[in-house]
Amino acid sequence: MLKALGYFVELLRGIWITTRHFVVNMWFHTLNLFGIKTKRKGAVTIQYPEQKKDLAARHRSLHRLMKREDGKPRCVACMLCVTVCPSECIVIEATEDPDPEIQKYPSTFVIDLNRCCFCGFCVEACPEDAIRMDTAKIDLAQTSHDALIFGLDKLLK
Amino acid sequence: MAKIFLDGKPVEVAEGTTVFKAAQQAGIAIPHFCYHPAFVPEGSCRLCLVEIEGSPKLELSCSTVVREGMKVSTQSPTVREARRGVLEFILAEHPLDCPICDKAGECKLQDYYQDYGLTESVFREFKEKREKKVRIGDKLILDRERCVLCTRCVRFLAEITKTHELGLFERGIHAEIGGYENEPVRNGYSGNLVDLCPVGAITDTDFRFKTRPWFLTKGESICPLCSRGCNIYIDYHPGFPRVPGSAKVYRIRPRTNDAVNGPWICDHGRYGFIDLQQKNRCQTLVWNKGERTAEWSWDKVLITIGERVKALRENGKTNRISLILTTWLTNEELFLIKKIFKDGLGVRNVFFADPAPGPEDGFLLRSERTPNRRGAREMGFDLKAPDLNALVPDTDILFIFGPHFAGISHDGAWKPALEKIPVKILVTSHLNELASTADFVLPAAFLAEKNGTLTNADGRVQKIAAIARACFDIRPESQILLDLAREIRLDDSYFGALSAPEAVHHELVKEIPFFGALP
Ligand code: SF4
Ligand code: SF4
Ligand code: SF4
Ligand code: SF4
Ligand code: FES
């Protein structure tokens, strides 16, 4: 009995919240309509994905690997991003670089986005600024797990 | 005995001890690059400076011998300042390679900088450029920028291997390590240079760039590649969650034990181990039925094998079971085999198939290339090689442990001979031609993946531990044997109690006290 009562209480609370938002927003929109400037603006729904909001400058989106001038990856395969990654989703295999001046380069660099939590630690750990999360790609959903495993080819694009 | 005062603490040490060793005994760590317990002190790095009362200058602790009543201070401000100065000079010529250096994480220079340096560099000039990839041996690469010129490598090759491949050339800022006429370092112990080098100047191609040291977990074990039984660390990577096969052993390093191997191991063991752990592994349980080969579950295969053995047992013909063993097996497994087959079933045809003996090198490597021949002998086994004529007519069921039988040259005669035996069961960690001839192939654990003890040639019983985890469904031989004993209903109460860990070892020691001497 008491439980059923709680249900109706919550229902009424929900109606109250919705109504409050509607009235408050209507109030600001109406003031705006009559040319009265207020500090607060009425809320507007963005029609995502047809319409997109600008991302903040510090946002984190899909990773990319930076390139050197000659097109090779800037990454030196130090594996510090692998070390810091809390989701254990980066796998790197390093190979001897034929250039005597360069020690090693990543022959495999895989980020498994199925596991990635977009914390951005890898970007902060990188001593070479070789990995960034500034591609502004946030609509990453796929229909298969494999499509979310990003290798060198996709990351260097 | 001489009494000295270390940082005010009175310490009794033997006459003739160096201040460094006295401090070590008292639990005080003094930073050092060039000193190594196995060599004569050289005194070239100047990092081990200490202050001795009454002496006008700081002294080298590694080469100063204690005097009665000596007052030493290892941490005074003067000492710390001096060490900081030494480090600053070394770092003025050291590249900022830590993020890509294989030694980072276990590097002495990093540790000491953390403890003493933490200085801003005042060096405004360009650092000297040197070669970074000099091949100094088949597997060794020298990075001259990282070298701190401690000459440990030179002294190892002069004092331990006595092969003198490397030397210190030129003087002052041009000084560098190099080979005479670029002769490569080629001796059976070259891998030790990598462990010996206090910084990342010498790396080996086996481990170079493969991973970073902090990903590795180290486990204590015994090298299985010869009967010396060198003490080792197995550095194992637990792998990444979604990369199959990424869990593996990356590196073998010596574990100091003065009674066996000192601080060294040979290259045969160091580099051979990893190949053994990773290559040609037997991964699937197979039952070959004529033309058909099927994969089976452990339970089903063990029941089937148990039924075959039981059938022989009911007819009183268990003496028609034969065994070909290997001394890759641990003491405990050999003991279980003895209890089940020799004592329990009365099996008399027992042979041993081991890899062929190799050359001995007079230092560590011994000619017997398996770890436990002594253990098998102490257990009362006669280590005779398989005799096909004695084997084939008397055998209905043949158990083969280990892959080495195929390597023993009977000019290929083993193959047609085996085909005459009705049931052949192969329990092995590695695959070779034997697998296609056997009726059942049971994948077993390699030595890094199971617990037990091994007896080295001098009779030391030493522990191995399950450090690595195989990525496929294997079982240690001891478990297979106990399951089999259960299937054939052999003395249930006795074998049932042995499934607890360590139980087999206790039982073994109770029966043969020789194996009780676990160091
Ligand atoms: S964003 Fe975080 S979870 Fe994703 S790869 Fe980088 S460190 Fe790992
Ligand atoms: S931290 Fe940067 S340089 Fe190092 S492996 Fe990761 S991406 Fe490459
Ligand atoms: S030798 Fe040590 S200090 Fe030098 S680069 Fe390697 S890890 Fe860093
Ligand atoms: S290579 Fe290593 S061991 Fe040899 S002198 Fe240089 S720092 Fe010392
Ligand atoms: S350890 Fe004493 S001078 Fe190098």
XYZ file of C-alpha atoms and ligand atoms in Angstrom:
712
model
C 0.000 0.000 0.000
C 2.740 2.378 1.088
C 4.789 1.334 -1.939
C 1.937 2.201 -4.313
C 1.614 5.587 -2.674
C 5.319 6.226 -3.258
C 4.740 5.537 -6.932
C 2.151 8.283 -7.210
C 4.307 10.705 -5.238
C 7.155 10.200 -7.699
C 4.773 10.523 -10.634
C 3.515 13.867 -9.366
C 7.068 15.026 -8.721
C 7.975 14.155 -12.298
C 5.026 16.102 -13.663
C 5.936 19.032 -11.440
C 9.560 19.106 -12.711
C 8.522 18.919 -16.357
C 5.930 21.632 -15.887
C 8.393 23.851 -14.043
C 10.960 23.572 -16.829
C 8.323 24.262 -19.447
C 6.965 27.321 -17.672
C 10.395 28.748 -16.817
C 11.701 28.289 -20.355
C 8.474 29.670 -21.821
C 8.771 32.679 -19.543
C 12.312 33.518 -20.792
C 11.397 32.844 -24.431
C 8.361 35.136 -24.070
C 10.396 37.928 -22.479
C 12.912 37.508 -25.288
C 10.098 37.740 -27.846
C 9.073 41.130 -26.462
C 12.670 42.300 -26.669
C 13.359 42.241 -22.943
C 16.993 41.235 -22.370
C 17.541 38.765 -19.554
C 20.769 37.174 -18.311
C 19.370 33.720 -18.663
C 18.235 32.327 -22.027
C 15.498 29.784 -22.598
C 16.740 26.248 -23.374
C 16.794 25.111 -27.006
C 17.005 21.469 -28.137
C 19.809 20.757 -30.596
C 18.761 18.471 -33.454
C 21.672 16.004 -33.117
C 23.011 14.428 -35.310
C 21.756 16.708 -38.124
C 22.882 19.678 -36.131
C 26.073 19.552 -34.069
C 27.335 21.577 -31.174
C 30.863 22.980 -31.254
C 33.218 20.922 -29.134
C 35.216 22.554 -26.369
C 38.853 23.241 -27.098
C 39.927 20.701 -24.481
C 37.559 17.964 -25.615
C 38.731 14.363 -26.036
C 37.665 12.487 -29.146
C 39.043 9.736 -31.366
C 42.838 9.327 -31.121
C 45.248 10.104 -33.908
C 48.967 9.510 -34.270
C 51.121 12.419 -35.399
C 53.622 12.154 -38.225
C 57.159 13.392 -38.669
C 58.008 15.549 -41.650
C 58.943 12.464 -43.667
C 55.583 10.823 -42.959
C 56.806 8.243 -40.462
C 54.992 8.092 -37.146
C 56.349 10.461 -34.538
C 55.846 7.749 -31.922
C 59.077 6.274 -30.584
C 57.402 3.158 -29.164
C 58.307 4.028 -25.581
C 55.130 2.353 -24.352
C 54.477 5.003 -21.729
C 50.917 5.295 -23.011
C 50.585 1.525 -22.658
C 51.869 1.851 -19.109
C 49.470 4.592 -18.095
C 46.352 3.354 -19.891
C 43.899 2.233 -17.212
C 41.881 0.102 -19.626
C 44.880 -1.820 -20.988
C 43.693 -1.171 -24.491
C 46.884 -0.056 -26.248
C 49.211 -2.686 -27.688
C 52.514 -1.712 -29.291
C 55.198 -3.801 -30.898
C 58.476 -2.001 -31.373
C 60.968 -2.701 -34.148
C 64.548 -1.634 -34.719
C 64.618 1.375 -37.039
C 67.096 0.981 -39.897
C 68.135 4.612 -39.366
C 71.160 4.574 -37.003
C 69.940 7.823 -35.448
C 66.528 6.442 -34.503
C 66.256 3.595 -32.051
C 62.864 2.041 -32.585
C 59.496 2.659 -34.196
C 56.110 1.040 -33.665
C 55.528 -1.736 -36.192
C 52.152 -2.369 -34.580
C 50.117 0.221 -32.719
C 46.633 -0.858 -31.801
C 44.034 0.945 -29.744
C 41.080 -1.171 -28.846
C 38.280 1.378 -28.605
C 35.970 -1.285 -27.214
C 37.899 -0.920 -23.977
C 39.005 2.725 -24.164
C 37.344 5.008 -21.621
C 38.543 8.243 -23.287
C 40.381 9.387 -20.203
C 43.137 11.017 -22.248
C 45.943 9.736 -20.012
C 47.795 8.405 -23.047
C 47.966 11.904 -24.501
C 49.346 13.305 -21.289
C 51.913 10.538 -20.844
C 53.384 10.817 -24.317
C 56.808 12.486 -24.246
C 56.783 13.025 -28.019
C 53.334 14.550 -28.498
C 52.812 11.616 -30.835
C 49.272 10.801 -29.823
C 46.422 13.294 -29.664
C 42.686 13.079 -29.090
C 41.609 16.121 -31.054
C 40.034 14.674 -34.207
C 36.560 15.877 -33.130
C 35.197 12.462 -34.084
C 32.785 11.444 -31.358
C 30.238 9.421 -33.297
C 32.232 6.220 -33.107
C 29.534 3.619 -32.699
C 29.976 0.527 -34.853
C 28.057 -2.655 -35.377
C 30.974 -4.996 -34.693
C 33.754 -5.131 -32.118
C 36.405 -5.592 -34.788
C 35.547 -2.292 -36.401
C 36.516 -0.570 -33.166
C 40.028 -1.924 -33.134
C 42.151 0.813 -34.652
C 45.580 -0.008 -36.074
C 48.418 2.157 -37.388
C 46.747 2.723 -40.744
C 43.599 4.231 -39.260
C 45.348 6.127 -36.490
C 47.872 7.778 -38.799
C 45.217 9.068 -41.222
C 88.126 -9.110 13.410
C 88.240 -5.360 13.200
C 85.815 -2.980 14.811
C 84.807 0.047 12.755
C 82.154 2.714 13.081
C 79.775 3.155 10.155
C 77.741 6.329 10.484
C 78.396 6.075 14.218
C 77.232 2.460 14.404
C 79.883 -0.003 15.657
C 80.331 -2.940 13.256
C 82.580 -5.990 13.554
C 84.008 -7.204 10.260
C 86.752 -9.590 9.233
C 90.270 -8.217 8.732
C 90.933 -7.298 5.105
C 87.296 -6.483 4.252
C 86.733 -3.362 2.187
C 84.677 -0.535 3.624
C 82.116 -1.173 0.873
C 81.593 -4.795 1.882
C 81.507 -3.876 5.566
C 78.743 -1.396 4.833
C 76.906 -3.964 2.758
C 77.052 -6.432 5.648
C 75.666 -3.751 7.940
C 72.838 -3.119 5.498
C 74.058 0.267 4.267
C 73.878 0.663 0.500
C 76.654 2.684 -1.119
C 76.071 3.746 -4.726
C 78.514 2.276 -7.223
C 78.990 1.612 -10.919
C 82.357 -0.044 -11.368
C 82.405 -2.279 -8.297
C 81.066 -5.789 -8.788
C 81.447 -8.516 -6.175
C 82.879 -10.951 -8.715
C 85.763 -8.718 -9.813
C 88.823 -7.088 -8.313
C 87.793 -3.496 -7.404
C 88.903 -0.984 -9.984
C 87.969 2.363 -8.512
C 87.179 4.187 -11.717
C 83.670 5.554 -11.277
C 84.312 7.538 -8.041
C 80.714 7.180 -6.943
C 81.366 5.117 -3.841
C 83.145 7.948 -2.025
C 82.911 7.992 1.759
C 84.363 10.232 4.432
C 86.904 8.630 6.748
C 87.886 10.483 9.884
C 91.524 11.582 9.810
C 91.923 11.335 6.083
C 92.199 14.646 4.239
C 90.179 13.615 1.178
C 87.171 11.432 0.532
C 88.108 7.788 0.010
C 86.806 5.089 -2.340
C 84.912 2.603 -0.214
C 85.194 -0.141 -2.825
C 88.969 -0.346 -2.587
C 89.764 0.918 0.924
C 90.400 -1.848 3.436
C 89.082 -1.422 6.981
C 91.412 -0.494 9.858
C 90.718 -1.038 13.555
C 88.709 1.858 14.955
C 88.051 3.478 11.572
C 85.232 6.038 11.613
C 83.377 6.106 8.312
C 80.483 8.259 7.333
C 78.583 7.247 4.221
C 75.921 9.951 4.180
C 77.564 13.172 5.383
C 76.807 16.368 3.439
C 80.323 16.374 1.942
C 79.845 12.832 0.687
C 76.446 13.587 -0.788
C 77.817 16.708 -2.457
C 80.705 14.728 -3.939
C 78.405 12.017 -5.286
C 76.157 14.650 -6.762
C 79.189 16.130 -8.511
C 80.216 12.762 -9.942
C 76.688 12.170 -11.210
C 76.540 15.599 -12.757
C 79.674 14.860 -14.780
C 78.301 11.539 -15.948
C 74.979 13.105 -16.919
C 76.671 15.915 -18.822
C 77.613 13.240 -21.340
C 74.531 11.068 -21.020
C 71.698 11.135 -23.551
C 68.125 11.676 -22.440
C 67.168 8.242 -23.665
C 65.209 6.895 -20.707
C 61.850 6.682 -22.527
C 63.336 4.447 -25.214
C 66.074 2.761 -23.204
C 65.625 -0.912 -22.360
C 67.302 -0.465 -18.985
C 64.959 2.265 -17.789
C 63.211 1.100 -14.661
C 66.117 -1.024 -13.507
C 68.923 1.427 -14.316
C 71.474 2.333 -11.652
C 71.971 5.797 -13.076
C 68.267 6.558 -12.801
C 68.216 5.281 -9.218
C 71.236 7.295 -8.137
C 70.006 10.421 -9.844
C 66.815 10.005 -7.874
C 68.764 9.526 -4.633
C 71.529 12.087 -5.017
C 71.320 14.206 -8.104
C 68.042 15.884 -8.899
C 70.176 18.698 -10.245
C 69.236 21.029 -13.031
C 71.660 20.619 -15.879
C 74.090 23.527 -16.065
C 75.528 22.147 -19.282
C 74.643 24.538 -22.105
C 76.803 23.012 -24.851
C 75.757 20.257 -27.213
C 76.349 16.758 -25.985
C 78.991 14.684 -27.725
C 77.472 12.500 -30.490
C 78.528 8.890 -30.458
C 77.494 5.709 -32.217
C 74.316 4.250 -30.841
C 74.124 0.861 -32.514
C 77.488 -0.866 -32.520
C 77.269 -4.611 -32.949
C 79.771 -6.058 -30.519
C 78.558 -9.637 -30.609
C 76.093 -11.940 -32.305
C 73.311 -10.694 -30.082
C 74.918 -7.696 -28.389
C 74.517 -4.047 -29.335
C 76.538 -1.281 -27.693
C 75.300 2.270 -27.322
C 78.358 4.440 -26.719
C 76.355 7.476 -25.651
C 74.835 5.630 -22.725
C 78.064 3.995 -21.549
C 79.406 5.352 -18.243
C 82.810 3.687 -18.737
C 82.649 1.564 -15.614
C 84.599 -1.171 -17.514
C 82.590 -3.946 -15.907
C 82.154 -5.480 -19.338
C 85.877 -5.358 -20.020
C 86.701 -6.936 -16.681
C 84.074 -9.656 -17.082
C 85.670 -10.719 -20.352
C 89.148 -10.506 -18.815
C 88.527 -12.124 -15.445
C 85.625 -14.515 -15.899
C 85.579 -15.752 -19.488
C 89.238 -14.808 -20.051
C 88.450 -14.124 -23.693
C 89.387 -10.403 -23.651
C 87.164 -9.345 -26.549
C 86.477 -5.807 -25.334
C 88.776 -3.044 -24.184
C 88.775 0.629 -23.286
C 90.205 2.730 -26.107
C 91.322 6.383 -26.374
C 91.435 8.815 -23.467
C 89.476 11.591 -21.839
C 86.310 12.587 -23.584
C 87.160 10.277 -26.499
C 87.356 7.176 -24.307
C 85.100 4.379 -25.521
C 84.485 0.668 -25.225
C 85.310 -1.348 -28.309
C 86.557 -4.638 -29.688
C 90.080 -5.275 -30.919
C 89.962 -4.982 -34.714
C 86.196 -5.200 -34.301
C 86.331 -8.848 -33.283
C 82.871 -9.722 -31.943
C 82.261 -10.934 -28.390
C 81.837 -14.616 -28.999
C 81.815 -16.856 -25.969
C 79.171 -18.912 -24.248
C 78.533 -16.252 -21.606
C 78.077 -13.033 -23.579
C 74.512 -12.480 -22.353
C 75.823 -11.676 -18.884
C 77.187 -8.378 -20.196
C 73.632 -7.105 -20.494
C 72.857 -7.778 -16.830
C 76.266 -6.550 -15.781
C 76.111 -3.185 -17.488
C 74.720 -0.782 -14.867
C 73.091 1.371 -17.538
C 71.467 0.578 -20.865
C 74.671 0.661 -22.905
C 74.731 -3.039 -23.766
C 71.487 -4.615 -24.922
C 70.786 -7.948 -26.538
C 68.699 -8.387 -29.643
C 66.554 -11.006 -27.907
C 65.066 -8.557 -25.439
C 65.845 -5.239 -27.115
C 62.661 -3.178 -27.645
C 60.419 -6.155 -27.008
C 58.780 -4.741 -23.901
C 59.526 -2.522 -20.898
C 60.889 -4.017 -17.685
C 58.054 -2.752 -15.483
C 55.516 -4.884 -17.318
C 57.356 -8.020 -16.276
C 56.796 -10.089 -13.176
C 59.819 -12.007 -12.056
C 59.712 -15.491 -10.665
C 62.480 -17.625 -9.211
C 63.232 -20.820 -11.035
C 65.922 -23.203 -12.221
C 67.383 -23.376 -15.719
C 66.361 -26.650 -17.341
C 68.906 -26.704 -20.152
C 71.683 -28.626 -18.454
C 72.308 -30.543 -15.270
C 74.117 -27.652 -13.558
C 70.746 -26.300 -12.458
C 71.657 -22.614 -12.542
C 69.356 -20.400 -10.494
C 67.413 -18.003 -12.692
C 64.749 -15.374 -12.724
C 62.034 -15.835 -15.301
C 60.661 -12.469 -16.417
C 57.117 -13.042 -17.512
C 54.574 -10.722 -19.118
C 51.011 -11.488 -18.033
C 49.731 -10.275 -21.411
C 47.026 -7.941 -22.629
C 43.386 -8.863 -22.109
C 42.382 -8.917 -25.754
C 45.563 -10.034 -27.471
C 45.728 -13.815 -27.629
C 49.177 -15.205 -26.950
C 50.536 -11.998 -25.482
C 51.341 -13.659 -22.167
C 54.868 -14.954 -22.464
C 58.346 -15.221 -21.016
C 60.492 -12.355 -22.262
C 63.774 -12.794 -20.518
C 65.890 -15.108 -18.404
C 68.325 -13.605 -15.940
C 70.776 -15.188 -13.511
C 69.832 -15.362 -9.839
C 72.939 -15.241 -7.688
C 73.683 -18.486 -5.887
C 77.316 -18.934 -4.986
C 76.893 -22.658 -4.427
C 75.781 -23.244 -8.022
C 76.258 -20.566 -10.632
C 77.494 -17.443 -8.867
C 75.965 -14.398 -10.566
C 76.182 -15.819 -14.120
C 74.350 -18.112 -16.503
C 75.422 -19.363 -19.905
C 73.948 -18.256 -23.236
C 72.738 -21.769 -24.005
C 70.351 -21.553 -21.064
C 69.517 -17.876 -21.362
C 68.519 -17.902 -24.996
C 67.504 -21.555 -25.251
C 64.877 -21.290 -22.550
C 62.697 -18.780 -24.342
C 62.680 -20.825 -27.537
C 61.671 -23.867 -25.540
C 58.860 -22.052 -23.793
C 57.411 -20.631 -26.985
C 58.220 -22.786 -29.995
C 56.709 -26.096 -31.120
C 54.455 -26.339 -28.119
C 51.940 -29.128 -27.966
C 48.639 -27.302 -27.618
C 45.767 -29.679 -28.204
C 44.616 -32.942 -26.801
C 44.429 -35.405 -29.676
C 43.112 -38.898 -30.144
C 44.268 -40.434 -33.425
C 41.783 -43.087 -34.527
C 43.013 -44.585 -37.748
C 42.332 -41.976 -40.383
C 40.394 -39.724 -38.056
C 42.045 -37.303 -35.696
C 39.795 -35.831 -33.098
C 40.141 -33.295 -30.334
C 38.829 -34.504 -27.025
C 38.174 -33.357 -23.533
C 40.628 -34.283 -20.811
C 38.024 -36.262 -18.876
C 37.072 -38.403 -21.823
C 40.632 -39.191 -22.836
C 41.687 -40.043 -19.285
C 38.691 -42.353 -18.869
C 39.524 -44.095 -22.146
C 43.174 -44.542 -21.230
C 42.158 -45.688 -17.753
C 39.876 -48.325 -19.269
C 42.677 -49.721 -21.433
C 44.986 -49.978 -18.434
C 42.241 -51.478 -16.290
C 41.579 -54.148 -18.910
C 45.232 -55.229 -18.772
C 45.148 -55.141 -15.008
C 42.109 -57.428 -14.820
C 43.953 -60.003 -16.937
C 47.042 -59.644 -14.739
C 49.084 -58.430 -17.678
C 50.211 -55.033 -16.434
C 53.802 -56.042 -17.128
C 52.897 -55.444 -20.774
C 52.914 -51.708 -20.078
C 56.161 -49.933 -20.977
C 57.446 -46.465 -20.235
C 59.775 -44.098 -22.030
C 60.556 -41.233 -19.688
C 62.556 -38.055 -19.901
C 64.547 -36.254 -17.238
C 62.668 -33.061 -18.015
C 60.286 -34.513 -15.448
C 60.541 -33.155 -11.911
C 61.406 -35.273 -8.893
C 57.760 -35.334 -7.875
C 56.578 -36.526 -11.270
C 59.229 -39.226 -11.418
C 58.158 -40.293 -7.938
C 54.513 -40.533 -8.986
C 55.523 -42.581 -12.029
C 57.513 -44.861 -9.783
C 54.612 -45.268 -7.359
C 51.969 -45.814 -10.023
C 53.771 -47.816 -12.665
C 56.693 -49.534 -10.971
C 55.295 -50.204 -7.497
C 51.573 -50.146 -8.276
C 51.371 -51.955 -11.616
C 54.680 -53.796 -11.625
C 55.933 -52.284 -14.867
C 59.497 -53.347 -15.622
C 60.183 -51.930 -19.069
C 61.300 -48.399 -18.189
C 63.550 -46.437 -20.517
C 64.798 -42.903 -20.649
C 64.985 -40.816 -23.819
C 66.890 -37.581 -23.303
C 68.480 -35.098 -25.684
C 71.967 -36.101 -26.794
C 74.734 -34.835 -24.494
C 76.490 -31.734 -25.765
C 79.972 -30.376 -25.250
C 80.929 -29.212 -21.766
C 82.615 -25.836 -21.461
C 84.490 -26.246 -18.205
C 82.653 -23.391 -16.479
C 78.900 -23.772 -15.991
C 77.497 -25.632 -18.980
C 77.546 -29.404 -18.474
C 77.233 -32.131 -21.055
C 73.956 -33.563 -19.719
C 71.344 -31.344 -21.346
C 68.393 -32.068 -19.065
C 67.962 -30.816 -15.513
C 67.110 -33.916 -13.543
C 69.176 -36.978 -14.444
C 70.626 -37.089 -10.951
C 67.133 -37.011 -9.473
C 66.035 -39.958 -11.613
C 69.124 -41.907 -10.565
C 68.548 -41.194 -6.881
C 64.958 -42.332 -7.310
C 66.292 -45.751 -8.280
C 65.672 -45.548 -12.017
C 68.172 -47.119 -14.354
C 68.737 -44.496 -17.057
C 68.977 -46.839 -19.997
C 68.177 -45.661 -23.497
C 65.167 -47.255 -25.232
C 65.916 -50.669 -26.696
C 63.410 -51.315 -29.480
C 63.960 -55.091 -29.486
C 63.159 -55.390 -25.814
C 60.328 -52.912 -26.056
C 58.150 -53.880 -28.985
C 57.290 -57.577 -28.433
C 56.498 -57.084 -24.731
C 54.320 -54.032 -24.957
C 50.595 -53.524 -25.243
C 50.492 -49.992 -23.871
C 53.386 -47.593 -24.182
C 53.539 -44.329 -22.269
C 56.006 -41.819 -23.693
C 56.803 -38.761 -21.628
C 58.538 -35.906 -23.418
C 59.371 -35.453 -27.087
C 62.976 -36.688 -27.085
C 62.374 -40.274 -28.136
C 62.081 -39.193 -31.770
C 65.436 -37.455 -31.594
C 67.274 -40.570 -30.529
C 68.714 -42.088 -33.629
C 67.521 -45.566 -34.380
C 67.882 -44.563 -38.022
C 64.182 -43.856 -38.026
C 63.518 -47.418 -36.861
C 61.328 -46.172 -34.040
C 58.489 -45.376 -36.379
C 57.676 -48.835 -37.776
C 58.493 -50.305 -34.367
C 56.005 -48.061 -32.608
C 53.340 -48.913 -35.123
C 53.439 -52.512 -33.916
C 52.465 -51.443 -30.391
C 48.668 -51.365 -29.976
C 48.325 -48.286 -27.728
C 50.805 -45.420 -27.582
C 50.206 -42.507 -25.252
C 52.382 -39.430 -25.611
C 52.492 -36.904 -22.778
C 54.523 -33.980 -24.013
C 55.027 -30.259 -23.823
C 56.549 -30.116 -27.311
C 55.507 -31.480 -30.669
C 57.516 -33.476 -33.192
C 57.021 -36.488 -35.466
C 56.177 -38.645 -32.461
C 52.759 -37.018 -32.255
C 51.581 -38.446 -35.570
C 52.465 -41.989 -34.488
C 50.941 -41.838 -31.029
C 47.300 -42.733 -30.391
C 46.804 -40.172 -27.673
C 48.695 -36.903 -27.404
C 48.289 -35.144 -24.076
C 49.680 -31.587 -23.898
C 51.748 -31.180 -20.747
C 53.284 -28.219 -18.955
C 56.770 -26.948 -19.639
C 59.068 -26.368 -16.686
C 58.137 -22.698 -16.335
C 54.494 -23.662 -15.942
C 54.575 -26.176 -13.116
C 55.689 -26.541 -9.523
C 58.178 -29.069 -8.292
C 61.815 -29.712 -7.578
C 64.801 -30.663 -9.728
C 68.043 -32.276 -8.625
C 71.176 -30.888 -10.194
C 74.292 -32.910 -10.966
C 75.770 -32.168 -7.534
C 72.674 -33.453 -5.776
C 71.135 -30.099 -4.856
C 67.353 -30.337 -4.798
C 66.039 -26.989 -6.044
C 62.539 -25.604 -6.435
C 60.847 -24.532 -9.635
C 57.574 -22.670 -9.649
C 54.697 -22.190 -12.063
C 55.518 -18.677 -13.228
C 54.175 -18.513 -16.740
C 50.643 -19.384 -17.731
C 50.269 -21.198 -21.028
C 47.661 -19.791 -23.395
C 46.290 -23.222 -24.158
C 44.748 -26.056 -22.185
C 47.688 -27.928 -20.730
C 48.005 -29.934 -17.559
C 51.117 -30.625 -15.520
C 52.267 -34.231 -15.676
C 51.691 -34.705 -11.951
C 48.014 -33.932 -12.398
C 47.729 -36.246 -15.395
C 49.360 -39.038 -13.407
C 47.129 -38.556 -10.373
C 44.016 -38.470 -12.570
C 45.138 -41.678 -14.198
C 45.706 -43.342 -10.820
C 42.172 -42.361 -9.888
C 40.736 -43.723 -13.145
C 42.317 -47.129 -12.672
C 41.313 -47.208 -8.973
C 44.861 -47.708 -7.784
C 45.113 -47.297 -4.008
C 42.551 -44.490 -3.816
C 43.364 -43.424 -0.281
C 47.087 -43.060 -0.992
C 46.887 -41.174 -4.287
C 43.810 -39.210 -3.267
C 45.812 -37.546 -0.509
C 48.569 -36.552 -2.927
C 46.534 -34.029 -4.893
C 47.218 -31.294 -2.325
C 50.134 -29.053 -3.322
C 53.450 -30.066 -1.743
C 51.934 -33.393 -0.709
C 53.902 -35.341 -3.310
C 57.126 -33.725 -2.175
C 56.447 -34.620 1.486
C 55.701 -38.191 0.527
C 58.853 -38.315 -1.616
C 61.021 -37.054 1.247
C 59.414 -39.516 3.628
C 60.321 -42.359 1.347
C 63.699 -41.155 0.031
C 65.287 -38.754 2.549
C 67.875 -37.693 -0.066
C 65.297 -35.289 -1.518
C 64.696 -33.583 1.811
C 67.702 -31.308 1.485
C 65.825 -28.384 -0.075
C 68.219 -25.452 0.163
S 42.131 7.537 -23.577
Fe 42.613 6.470 -21.660
S 41.674 4.442 -21.917
Fe 41.776 5.365 -23.972
S 43.695 4.644 -24.824
Fe 44.143 6.609 -23.847
S 44.818 6.057 -21.779
Fe 43.784 4.260 -22.613
S 53.711 7.490 -25.243
Fe 53.788 8.492 -27.252
S 55.810 8.004 -28.084
Fe 55.437 6.624 -26.371
S 54.579 4.790 -27.333
Fe 52.834 6.051 -26.711
S 52.373 7.297 -28.505
Fe 54.406 6.432 -28.846
S 71.061 3.945 -19.262
Fe 69.671 4.494 -17.610
S 69.796 6.709 -17.465
Fe 70.729 6.118 -19.387
S 69.076 6.293 -20.861
Fe 69.058 4.188 -20.154
S 67.649 4.183 -18.454
Fe 68.138 6.305 -18.858
S 79.229 -0.732 -21.699
Fe 78.207 -0.827 -19.720
S 79.482 -2.233 -18.549
Fe 80.729 -1.582 -20.268
S 81.860 0.175 -19.537
Fe 80.008 0.976 -20.501
S 78.565 1.194 -18.831
Fe 80.196 -0.142 -18.084
S 82.504 1.607 -7.082
Fe 84.204 2.481 -6.096
S 85.012 3.741 -7.636
Fe 83.378 2.741 -8.681
